[in-house]
Every structure is written in structure tokens, then in C-alpha cells.
């Protein structure tokens, strides 16, 4: 065992409890805030809820695994443990990534001017997509139970060297590390473009300052999600692709680098909480409401009160203008 690999394992003894606490706490807060009455009325929120749930499940599996590895305890030893660990620990990040793609697509549909496309952004559609996506992804990842095998000679859980295995693993790498970021980026740009077009058409009816603020929040949220996700995921993807293509490259040094990148990738599963706070004023308001134990107000009452205030303000403005004009006319004739 190399000195670098041993140092990485020992570092996980101190890092994993911290990451476990951060991921569990932030994802539970996300589930609580996103599940509130104000936010769950949006179909996109259901994808973020599913994303937080998958992050929680993955954290409960990967953090104890890496923590025990620091004491040289590996539950993947053996035929059964190798297959279970390989299938579950690859399936759950795949599902979490899928939820981000579906959320990006939902935003694009909700901002589209086409009624046919806009009709796809519903809560019922979101729930159907989450369930069907989970089932199809589980079927797609099921070959991992056959591909990975425990090697008794070197005591490692490695994929079998076969042409079909290489093709399947390449499809995983292509979908997760190339297609998924490209699709999220494409739908993000399309959503921003749709909102800008709608804002230009609605210029006489809405405040330009409020519109720019909304566009900026959406643009920041989309760009931050994509950039941060790529920053945390791609380093491990490169190492995983290299090991998958040629299992002989899985030396102790490469294992040390792979474990370090796994720890780095785990940051992606709690950073969404901070992205929501920095980029979404609606999330911040709802979080503050929950922390201060305030009851949600009736939206219809809020709208009615706001309408009355606007009407009163406009009436006062008209009255003041009319009085000024009358006074000016009287002065002229006097």
C-alpha cells in the first residue's frame, strides 16, 4: 500500500463526518423549504425535492463507506459486497444527475411561448417523469451487477475486461459526463432566451427593474448549478474513465487519486443549499419564514392587498395631477 493511499484513507476519518453532517443538514433543509406550500406548487420544485432525496441516500451510503475505509474496513470485499456497492453507488449519482436534467427541461417548458410545450410543465408530468426516470435508470444500471467482479488475486473489485463491458461503461461516461452537462447548459440558455423574449413583449405592463432582477436570479442559478456540478464531477469522471477502459491502471496511486476525487465530488451533494440561498430570493424568504416560525400568508389576500395599494397610489397620483392642472388653468385665467 502506497503512502499516498494511506494518507487519503486517514484523511477521510476526519473529512467524512464533516461532509456527512453538511450533506444531511443542508438536504433536509432543502426538503423542508422546497416542500413548503409556496414552492411545491411549481413542477420544477418536485425535481429539486427528488434531487435532495437522492443526495441524502447517497450520502448515507458513501460517507460511512469511506469512513470505514480509513480503518481499513471495506464492506465491498467479497462477491456480493462488490456487486452491491458497484451498482448502488453508481446508480444514485446517475439518478441525481437525471433530476437536474429534468429540472432544466421543466424550466425550458415553463418559459416557452408555445402552449404545447408549456403544457408539459405540470406537477403530474413531473411526478411521472421522476418515477419513470428512476425505473428506467435502474434498468440501465443493472448490468453493473454482472460487470464488476471480485478479484481474489489482488483483492480488488474491478470490472471484467470484455468488449461489451467497455462499450457499456463508455456509454455511462458519455451520458453522465458529456451529454448531461451539455443538455443542462442547452436548456439553461434556451430558458434565459425565452424569458428575455417574454420580457421584451411585456415591457409596457411590468417594471423593467423587477424583470431584470428576475432574469439575473434565474441566469445565476442556472449557470452556478452547471459550473459547480462540472467542477465537482469531472475530475472523478476522468479517473473513472481511465480505470474502466484499462483495469490494469488501477494501481494503489490511482486508487488514492480516485478516493480523493470521490471526496471532492461529494461536495456537489450539499453545495446546492448555498446556491439556492445566493441565487434565489424566493428560497431565502421561505427559509427565513420557516426559521422564524411564521405562518404562510394567504396569497390571494396578499394579491388583493397589493392591488388595493396600487389602486390607491394610482388614484392619488391622478387626483394630484388633476388638482395641479386645475390650479395652473385658474392661474392663467386670473
One Martini backbone bead per residue (centre of mass of N, CA, C, O) as a GRO file, in nm:
protein
  334
    1UNK     BB    1   0.095   0.037   0.024
    2UNK     BB    2   0.075   0.354  -0.023
    3UNK     BB    3   0.121   0.655   0.128
    4UNK     BB    4  -0.105   0.813  -0.016
    5UNK     BB    5  -0.341   0.617   0.036
    6UNK     BB    6  -0.321   0.627   0.346
    7UNK     BB    7  -0.371   0.935   0.375
    8UNK     BB    8  -0.654   0.940   0.247
    9UNK     BB    9  -0.789   0.747   0.447
   10UNK     BB   10  -0.726   0.918   0.704
   11UNK     BB   11  -0.873   1.179   0.611
   12UNK     BB   12  -1.165   1.052   0.609
   13UNK     BB   13  -1.204   1.043   0.918
   14UNK     BB   14  -1.249   1.372   0.918
   15UNK     BB   15  -1.424   1.441   0.660
   16UNK     BB   16  -1.687   1.264   0.659
   17UNK     BB   17  -1.842   1.381   0.904
   18UNK     BB   18  -1.865   1.664   0.781
   19UNK     BB   19  -2.010   1.587   0.516
   20UNK     BB   20  -2.247   1.445   0.646
   21UNK     BB   21  -2.358   1.688   0.803
   22UNK     BB   22  -2.395   1.881   0.565
   23UNK     BB   23  -2.573   1.706   0.378
   24UNK     BB   24  -2.805   1.640   0.572
   25UNK     BB   25  -2.881   1.927   0.657
   26UNK     BB   26  -2.922   2.066   0.375
   27UNK     BB   27  -3.128   1.856   0.258
   28UNK     BB   28  -3.342   1.890   0.478
   29UNK     BB   29  -3.387   2.189   0.423
   30UNK     BB   30  -3.467   2.162   0.129
   31UNK     BB   31  -3.713   1.982   0.178
   32UNK     BB   32  -3.863   2.184   0.359
   33UNK     BB   33  -3.871   2.431   0.168
   34UNK     BB   34  -3.970   2.290  -0.101
   35UNK     BB   35  -4.231   2.165   0.065
   36UNK     BB   36  -4.376   2.409   0.062
   37UNK     BB   37  -4.656   2.576  -0.044
   38UNK     BB   38  -4.512   2.787  -0.225
   39UNK     BB   39  -4.312   2.577  -0.393
   40UNK     BB   40  -4.479   2.301  -0.465
   41UNK     BB   41  -4.652   2.432  -0.708
   42UNK     BB   42  -4.402   2.362  -0.860
   43UNK     BB   43  -4.264   2.137  -1.079
   44UNK     BB   44  -3.956   2.189  -1.030
   45UNK     BB   45  -3.950   2.121  -0.723
   46UNK     BB   46  -3.973   1.807  -0.749
   47UNK     BB   47  -3.687   1.766  -0.862
   48UNK     BB   48  -3.538   1.889  -0.616
   49UNK     BB   49  -3.648   1.686  -0.414
   50UNK     BB   50  -3.529   1.434  -0.548
   51UNK     BB   51  -3.238   1.532  -0.537
   52UNK     BB   52  -3.223   1.546  -0.223
   53UNK     BB   53  -3.287   1.248  -0.171
   54UNK     BB   54  -3.048   1.125  -0.328
   55UNK     BB   55  -2.830   1.270  -0.167
   56UNK     BB   56  -2.897   1.139   0.105
   57UNK     BB   57  -2.856   0.844   0.025
   58UNK     BB   58  -2.563   0.869  -0.072
   59UNK     BB   59  -2.446   0.977   0.194
   60UNK     BB   60  -2.531   0.722   0.371
   61UNK     BB   61  -2.319   0.543   0.201
   62UNK     BB   62  -2.038   0.687   0.137
   63UNK     BB   63  -1.940   0.792   0.415
   64UNK     BB   64  -1.916   0.523   0.573
   65UNK     BB   65  -1.731   0.385   0.368
   66UNK     BB   66  -1.488   0.589   0.386
   67UNK     BB   67  -1.457   0.577   0.692
   68UNK     BB   68  -1.389   0.268   0.707
   69UNK     BB   69  -1.141   0.282   0.520
   70UNK     BB   70  -0.960   0.426   0.735
   71UNK     BB   71  -0.975   0.124   0.895
   72UNK     BB   72  -0.969  -0.107   0.676
   73UNK     BB   73  -1.288  -0.116   0.600
   74UNK     BB   74  -1.452  -0.331   0.348
   75UNK     BB   75  -1.775  -0.419   0.225
   76UNK     BB   76  -1.676  -0.507  -0.083
   77UNK     BB   77  -1.583  -0.764   0.006
   78UNK     BB   78  -1.659  -0.975  -0.221
   79UNK     BB   79  -1.909  -1.065  -0.429
   80UNK     BB   80  -2.156  -0.913  -0.309
   81UNK     BB   81  -2.032  -0.639  -0.221
   82UNK     BB   82  -1.925  -0.555  -0.499
   83UNK     BB   83  -2.202  -0.543  -0.652
   84UNK     BB   84  -2.359  -0.352  -0.465
   85UNK     BB   85  -2.168  -0.110  -0.463
   86UNK     BB   86  -2.149  -0.064  -0.773
   87UNK     BB   87  -2.456  -0.016  -0.825
   88UNK     BB   88  -2.544   0.199  -0.611
   89UNK     BB   89  -2.299   0.415  -0.634
   90UNK     BB   90  -2.394   0.467  -0.947
   91UNK     BB   91  -2.704   0.517  -0.948
   92UNK     BB   92  -2.760   0.768  -0.767
   93UNK     BB   93  -2.598   0.985  -0.926
   94UNK     BB   94  -2.758   0.939  -1.186
   95UNK     BB   95  -3.033   1.032  -1.069
   96UNK     BB   96  -2.948   1.315  -0.979
   97UNK     BB   97  -2.869   1.410  -1.264
   98UNK     BB   98  -3.151   1.366  -1.391
   99UNK     BB   99  -3.301   1.583  -1.222
  100UNK     BB  100  -3.150   1.824  -1.347
  101UNK     BB  101  -3.244   1.780  -1.635
  102UNK     BB  102  -3.551   1.793  -1.580
  103UNK     BB  103  -3.545   2.078  -1.458
  104UNK     BB  104  -3.441   2.222  -1.712
  105UNK     BB  105  -3.675   2.132  -1.894
  106UNK     BB  106  -3.901   2.260  -1.725
  107UNK     BB  107  -3.809   2.554  -1.757
  108UNK     BB  108  -3.835   2.562  -2.059
  109UNK     BB  109  -4.141   2.501  -2.070
  110UNK     BB  110  -4.242   2.735  -1.880
  111UNK     BB  111  -4.103   2.963  -2.090
  112UNK     BB  112  -4.274   2.895  -2.319
  113UNK     BB  113  -4.496   3.006  -2.583
  114UNK     BB  114  -4.584   2.728  -2.622
  115UNK     BB  115  -4.850   2.539  -2.535
  116UNK     BB  116  -4.741   2.252  -2.579
  117UNK     BB  117  -4.481   2.293  -2.408
  118UNK     BB  118  -4.607   2.421  -2.148
  119UNK     BB  119  -4.790   2.164  -2.075
  120UNK     BB  120  -4.534   1.992  -1.956
  121UNK     BB  121  -4.547   2.192  -1.698
  122UNK     BB  122  -4.626   1.966  -1.454
  123UNK     BB  123  -4.679   1.783  -1.176
  124UNK     BB  124  -4.763   1.520  -1.310
  125UNK     BB  125  -4.520   1.504  -1.501
  126UNK     BB  126  -4.300   1.507  -1.286
  127UNK     BB  127  -4.382   1.244  -1.141
  128UNK     BB  128  -4.360   1.063  -1.389
  129UNK     BB  129  -4.059   1.122  -1.452
  130UNK     BB  130  -3.941   1.024  -1.186
  131UNK     BB  131  -4.041   0.731  -1.194
  132UNK     BB  132  -3.948   0.650  -1.482
  133UNK     BB  133  -3.648   0.735  -1.446
  134UNK     BB  134  -3.585   0.538  -1.215
  135UNK     BB  135  -3.652   0.275  -1.363
  136UNK     BB  136  -3.472   0.309  -1.617
  137UNK     BB  137  -3.204   0.350  -1.465
  138UNK     BB  138  -3.205   0.075  -1.321
  139UNK     BB  139  -3.195  -0.088  -1.582
  140UNK     BB  140  -2.935   0.039  -1.700
  141UNK     BB  141  -2.755  -0.035  -1.424
  142UNK     BB  142  -2.775  -0.355  -1.391
  143UNK     BB  143  -2.499  -0.457  -1.529
  144UNK     BB  144  -2.318  -0.402  -1.272
  145UNK     BB  145  -2.371  -0.688  -1.142
  146UNK     BB  146  -2.181  -0.826  -1.373
  147UNK     BB  147  -1.922  -0.662  -1.427
  148UNK     BB  148  -1.849  -0.672  -1.138
  149UNK     BB  149  -1.556  -0.825  -0.977
  150UNK     BB  150  -1.397  -1.033  -0.759
  151UNK     BB  151  -1.047  -1.031  -0.699
  152UNK     BB  152  -0.842  -1.265  -0.547
  153UNK     BB  153  -0.549  -1.184  -0.619
  154UNK     BB  154  -0.583  -0.846  -0.546
  155UNK     BB  155  -0.834  -0.755  -0.385
  156UNK     BB  156  -1.054  -0.646  -0.614
  157UNK     BB  157  -1.302  -0.429  -0.758
  158UNK     BB  158  -1.353  -0.517  -1.094
  159UNK     BB  159  -1.391  -0.506  -1.419
  160UNK     BB  160  -1.459  -0.673  -1.687
  161UNK     BB  161  -1.281  -0.781  -1.973
  162UNK     BB  162  -1.480  -0.644  -2.235
  163UNK     BB  163  -1.636  -0.519  -2.501
  164UNK     BB  164  -1.920  -0.470  -2.379
  165UNK     BB  165  -1.816  -0.335  -2.125
  166UNK     BB  166  -1.677  -0.095  -2.262
  167UNK     BB  167  -1.930   0.016  -2.401
  168UNK     BB  168  -2.104   0.061  -2.150
  169UNK     BB  169  -1.907   0.247  -1.992
  170UNK     BB  170  -1.891   0.460  -2.213
  171UNK     BB  171  -2.192   0.536  -2.198
  172UNK     BB  172  -2.178   0.645  -1.913
  173UNK     BB  173  -1.968   0.864  -1.957
  174UNK     BB  174  -2.119   1.009  -2.187
  175UNK     BB  175  -2.383   1.075  -2.030
  176UNK     BB  176  -2.270   1.204  -1.758
  177UNK     BB  177  -2.005   1.393  -1.877
  178UNK     BB  178  -2.151   1.512  -2.155
  179UNK     BB  179  -2.460   1.519  -2.206
  180UNK     BB  180  -2.571   1.640  -1.942
  181UNK     BB  181  -2.426   1.921  -1.943
  182UNK     BB  182  -2.525   2.003  -2.227
  183UNK     BB  183  -2.830   1.996  -2.169
  184UNK     BB  184  -2.835   2.196  -1.935
  185UNK     BB  185  -2.708   2.431  -2.093
  186UNK     BB  186  -2.920   2.444  -2.321
  187UNK     BB  187  -3.177   2.489  -2.144
  188UNK     BB  188  -3.072   2.740  -2.000
  189UNK     BB  189  -3.044   2.926  -2.249
  190UNK     BB  190  -3.337   2.891  -2.348
  191UNK     BB  191  -3.473   3.009  -2.098
  192UNK     BB  192  -3.346   3.291  -2.109
  193UNK     BB  193  -3.448   3.358  -2.392
  194UNK     BB  194  -3.754   3.335  -2.331
  195UNK     BB  195  -3.765   3.554  -2.107
  196UNK     BB  196  -3.665   3.790  -2.280
  197UNK     BB  197  -3.894   3.786  -2.484
  198UNK     BB  198  -4.124   3.830  -2.278
  199UNK     BB  199  -4.014   4.099  -2.162
  200UNK     BB  200  -4.035   4.269  -2.419
  201UNK     BB  201  -4.348   4.230  -2.457
  202UNK     BB  202  -4.398   4.324  -2.133
  203UNK     BB  203  -4.303   4.626  -2.094
  204UNK     BB  204  -4.576   4.798  -2.036
  205UNK     BB  205  -4.660   4.603  -1.767
  206UNK     BB  206  -4.373   4.609  -1.642
  207UNK     BB  207  -4.098   4.617  -1.455
  208UNK     BB  208  -3.770   4.642  -1.545
  209UNK     BB  209  -3.629   4.589  -1.277
  210UNK     BB  210  -3.775   4.324  -1.196
  211UNK     BB  211  -3.699   4.168  -1.453
  212UNK     BB  212  -3.390   4.177  -1.422
  213UNK     BB  213  -3.383   4.031  -1.149
  214UNK     BB  214  -3.509   3.764  -1.245
  215UNK     BB  215  -3.305   3.701  -1.466
  216UNK     BB  216  -3.053   3.699  -1.284
  217UNK     BB  217  -3.138   3.468  -1.099
  218UNK     BB  218  -3.173   3.250  -1.315
  219UNK     BB  219  -2.892   3.269  -1.442
  220UNK     BB  220  -2.730   3.208  -1.185
  221UNK     BB  221  -2.855   2.932  -1.120
  222UNK     BB  222  -2.779   2.786  -1.381
  223UNK     BB  223  -2.472   2.843  -1.394
  224UNK     BB  224  -2.396   2.737  -1.112
  225UNK     BB  225  -2.492   2.447  -1.142
  226UNK     BB  226  -2.314   2.369  -1.384
  227UNK     BB  227  -2.030   2.456  -1.291
  228UNK     BB  228  -2.023   2.309  -1.015
  229UNK     BB  229  -2.083   2.026  -1.118
  230UNK     BB  230  -1.833   2.005  -1.302
  231UNK     BB  231  -1.614   2.064  -1.087
  232UNK     BB  232  -1.690   1.798  -0.908
  233UNK     BB  233  -1.712   1.560  -1.140
  234UNK     BB  234  -1.484   1.541  -1.364
  235UNK     BB  235  -1.232   1.427  -1.218
  236UNK     BB  236  -1.357   1.144  -1.165
  237UNK     BB  237  -1.431   1.080  -1.462
  238UNK     BB  238  -1.143   1.046  -1.567
  239UNK     BB  239  -1.057   0.811  -1.381
  240UNK     BB  240  -1.292   0.618  -1.444
  241UNK     BB  241  -1.233   0.593  -1.746
  242UNK     BB  242  -0.947   0.477  -1.720
  243UNK     BB  243  -1.023   0.221  -1.552
  244UNK     BB  244  -1.243   0.106  -1.744
  245UNK     BB  245  -1.063   0.060  -1.995
  246UNK     BB  246  -0.806  -0.006  -1.784
  247UNK     BB  247  -0.768  -0.204  -1.505
  248UNK     BB  248  -0.445  -0.196  -1.476
  249UNK     BB  249  -0.444   0.117  -1.370
  250UNK     BB  250  -0.525   0.013  -1.073
  251UNK     BB  251  -0.350   0.148  -0.859
  252UNK     BB  252  -0.267   0.284  -0.560
  253UNK     BB  253  -0.242   0.571  -0.670
  254UNK     BB  254  -0.513   0.577  -0.824
  255UNK     BB  255  -0.682   0.514  -0.573
  256UNK     BB  256  -0.609   0.774  -0.425
  257UNK     BB  257  -0.720   0.969  -0.638
  258UNK     BB  258  -1.007   0.855  -0.645
  259UNK     BB  259  -1.077   0.910  -0.344
  260UNK     BB  260  -1.028   1.215  -0.357
  261UNK     BB  261  -1.248   1.269  -0.582
  262UNK     BB  262  -1.485   1.163  -0.421
  263UNK     BB  263  -1.466   1.375  -0.198
  264UNK     BB  264  -1.499   1.613  -0.395
  265UNK     BB  265  -1.780   1.523  -0.515
  266UNK     BB  266  -1.949   1.547  -0.245
  267UNK     BB  267  -1.992   1.861  -0.256
  268UNK     BB  268  -2.240   1.844  -0.460
  269UNK     BB  269  -2.450   1.744  -0.209
  270UNK     BB  270  -2.448   2.058  -0.050
  271UNK     BB  271  -2.424   2.320  -0.243
  272UNK     BB  272  -2.724   2.382  -0.323
  273UNK     BB  273  -2.804   2.546  -0.076
  274UNK     BB  274  -2.618   2.795  -0.141
  275UNK     BB  275  -2.730   2.850  -0.422
  276UNK     BB  276  -3.020   2.915  -0.337
  277UNK     BB  277  -2.949   3.156  -0.154
  278UNK     BB  278  -2.782   3.335  -0.367
  279UNK     BB  279  -3.015   3.303  -0.623
  280UNK     BB  280  -3.289   3.289  -0.428
  281UNK     BB  281  -3.536   3.484  -0.289
  282UNK     BB  282  -3.760   3.277  -0.234
  283UNK     BB  283  -3.592   3.087  -0.059
  284UNK     BB  284  -3.512   3.293   0.157
  285UNK     BB  285  -3.794   3.368   0.254
  286UNK     BB  286  -3.882   3.078   0.333
  287UNK     BB  287  -3.653   3.023   0.533
  288UNK     BB  288  -3.716   3.258   0.727
  289UNK     BB  289  -4.003   3.168   0.794
  290UNK     BB  290  -3.921   2.895   0.924
  291UNK     BB  291  -3.714   3.007   1.138
  292UNK     BB  292  -3.954   3.215   1.257
  293UNK     BB  293  -4.239   3.073   1.266
  294UNK     BB  294  -4.412   3.151   1.019
  295UNK     BB  295  -4.698   3.194   0.861
  296UNK     BB  296  -4.847   3.159   0.575
  297UNK     BB  297  -4.980   3.351   0.350
  298UNK     BB  298  -5.235   3.461   0.170
  299UNK     BB  299  -5.217   3.511  -0.162
  300UNK     BB  300  -5.488   3.650  -0.221
  301UNK     BB  301  -5.459   3.868  -0.001
  302UNK     BB  302  -5.199   3.988  -0.107
  303UNK     BB  303  -5.302   4.066  -0.387
  304UNK     BB  304  -5.537   4.245  -0.288
  305UNK     BB  305  -5.362   4.444  -0.124
  306UNK     BB  306  -5.177   4.527  -0.358
  307UNK     BB  307  -5.404   4.633  -0.539
  308UNK     BB  308  -5.509   4.851  -0.347
  309UNK     BB  309  -5.244   5.011  -0.328
  310UNK     BB  310  -5.215   5.069  -0.631
  311UNK     BB  311  -5.488   5.211  -0.665
  312UNK     BB  312  -5.440   5.434  -0.457
  313UNK     BB  313  -5.185   5.547  -0.589
  314UNK     BB  314  -5.311   5.613  -0.867
  315UNK     BB  315  -5.540   5.795  -0.761
  316UNK     BB  316  -5.357   6.002  -0.624
  317UNK     BB  317  -5.205   6.084  -0.879
  318UNK     BB  318  -5.447   6.181  -1.042
  319UNK     BB  319  -5.549   6.391  -0.841
  320UNK     BB  320  -5.293   6.563  -0.826
  321UNK     BB  321  -5.279   6.627  -1.129
  322UNK     BB  322  -5.557   6.764  -1.152
  323UNK     BB  323  -5.507   6.991  -0.946
  324UNK     BB  324  -5.264   7.115  -1.094
  325UNK     BB  325  -5.410   7.184  -1.355
  326UNK     BB  326  -5.633   7.364  -1.236
  327UNK     BB  327  -5.442   7.572  -1.106
  328UNK     BB  328  -5.308   7.662  -1.369
  329UNK     BB  329  -5.563   7.758  -1.514
  330UNK     BB  330  -5.648   7.970  -1.304
  331UNK     BB  331  -5.391   8.144  -1.324
  332UNK     BB  332  -5.426   8.225  -1.617
  333UNK     BB  333  -5.710   8.363  -1.590
  334UNK     BB  334  -5.611   8.556  -1.348
   0.00000   0.00000   0.00000
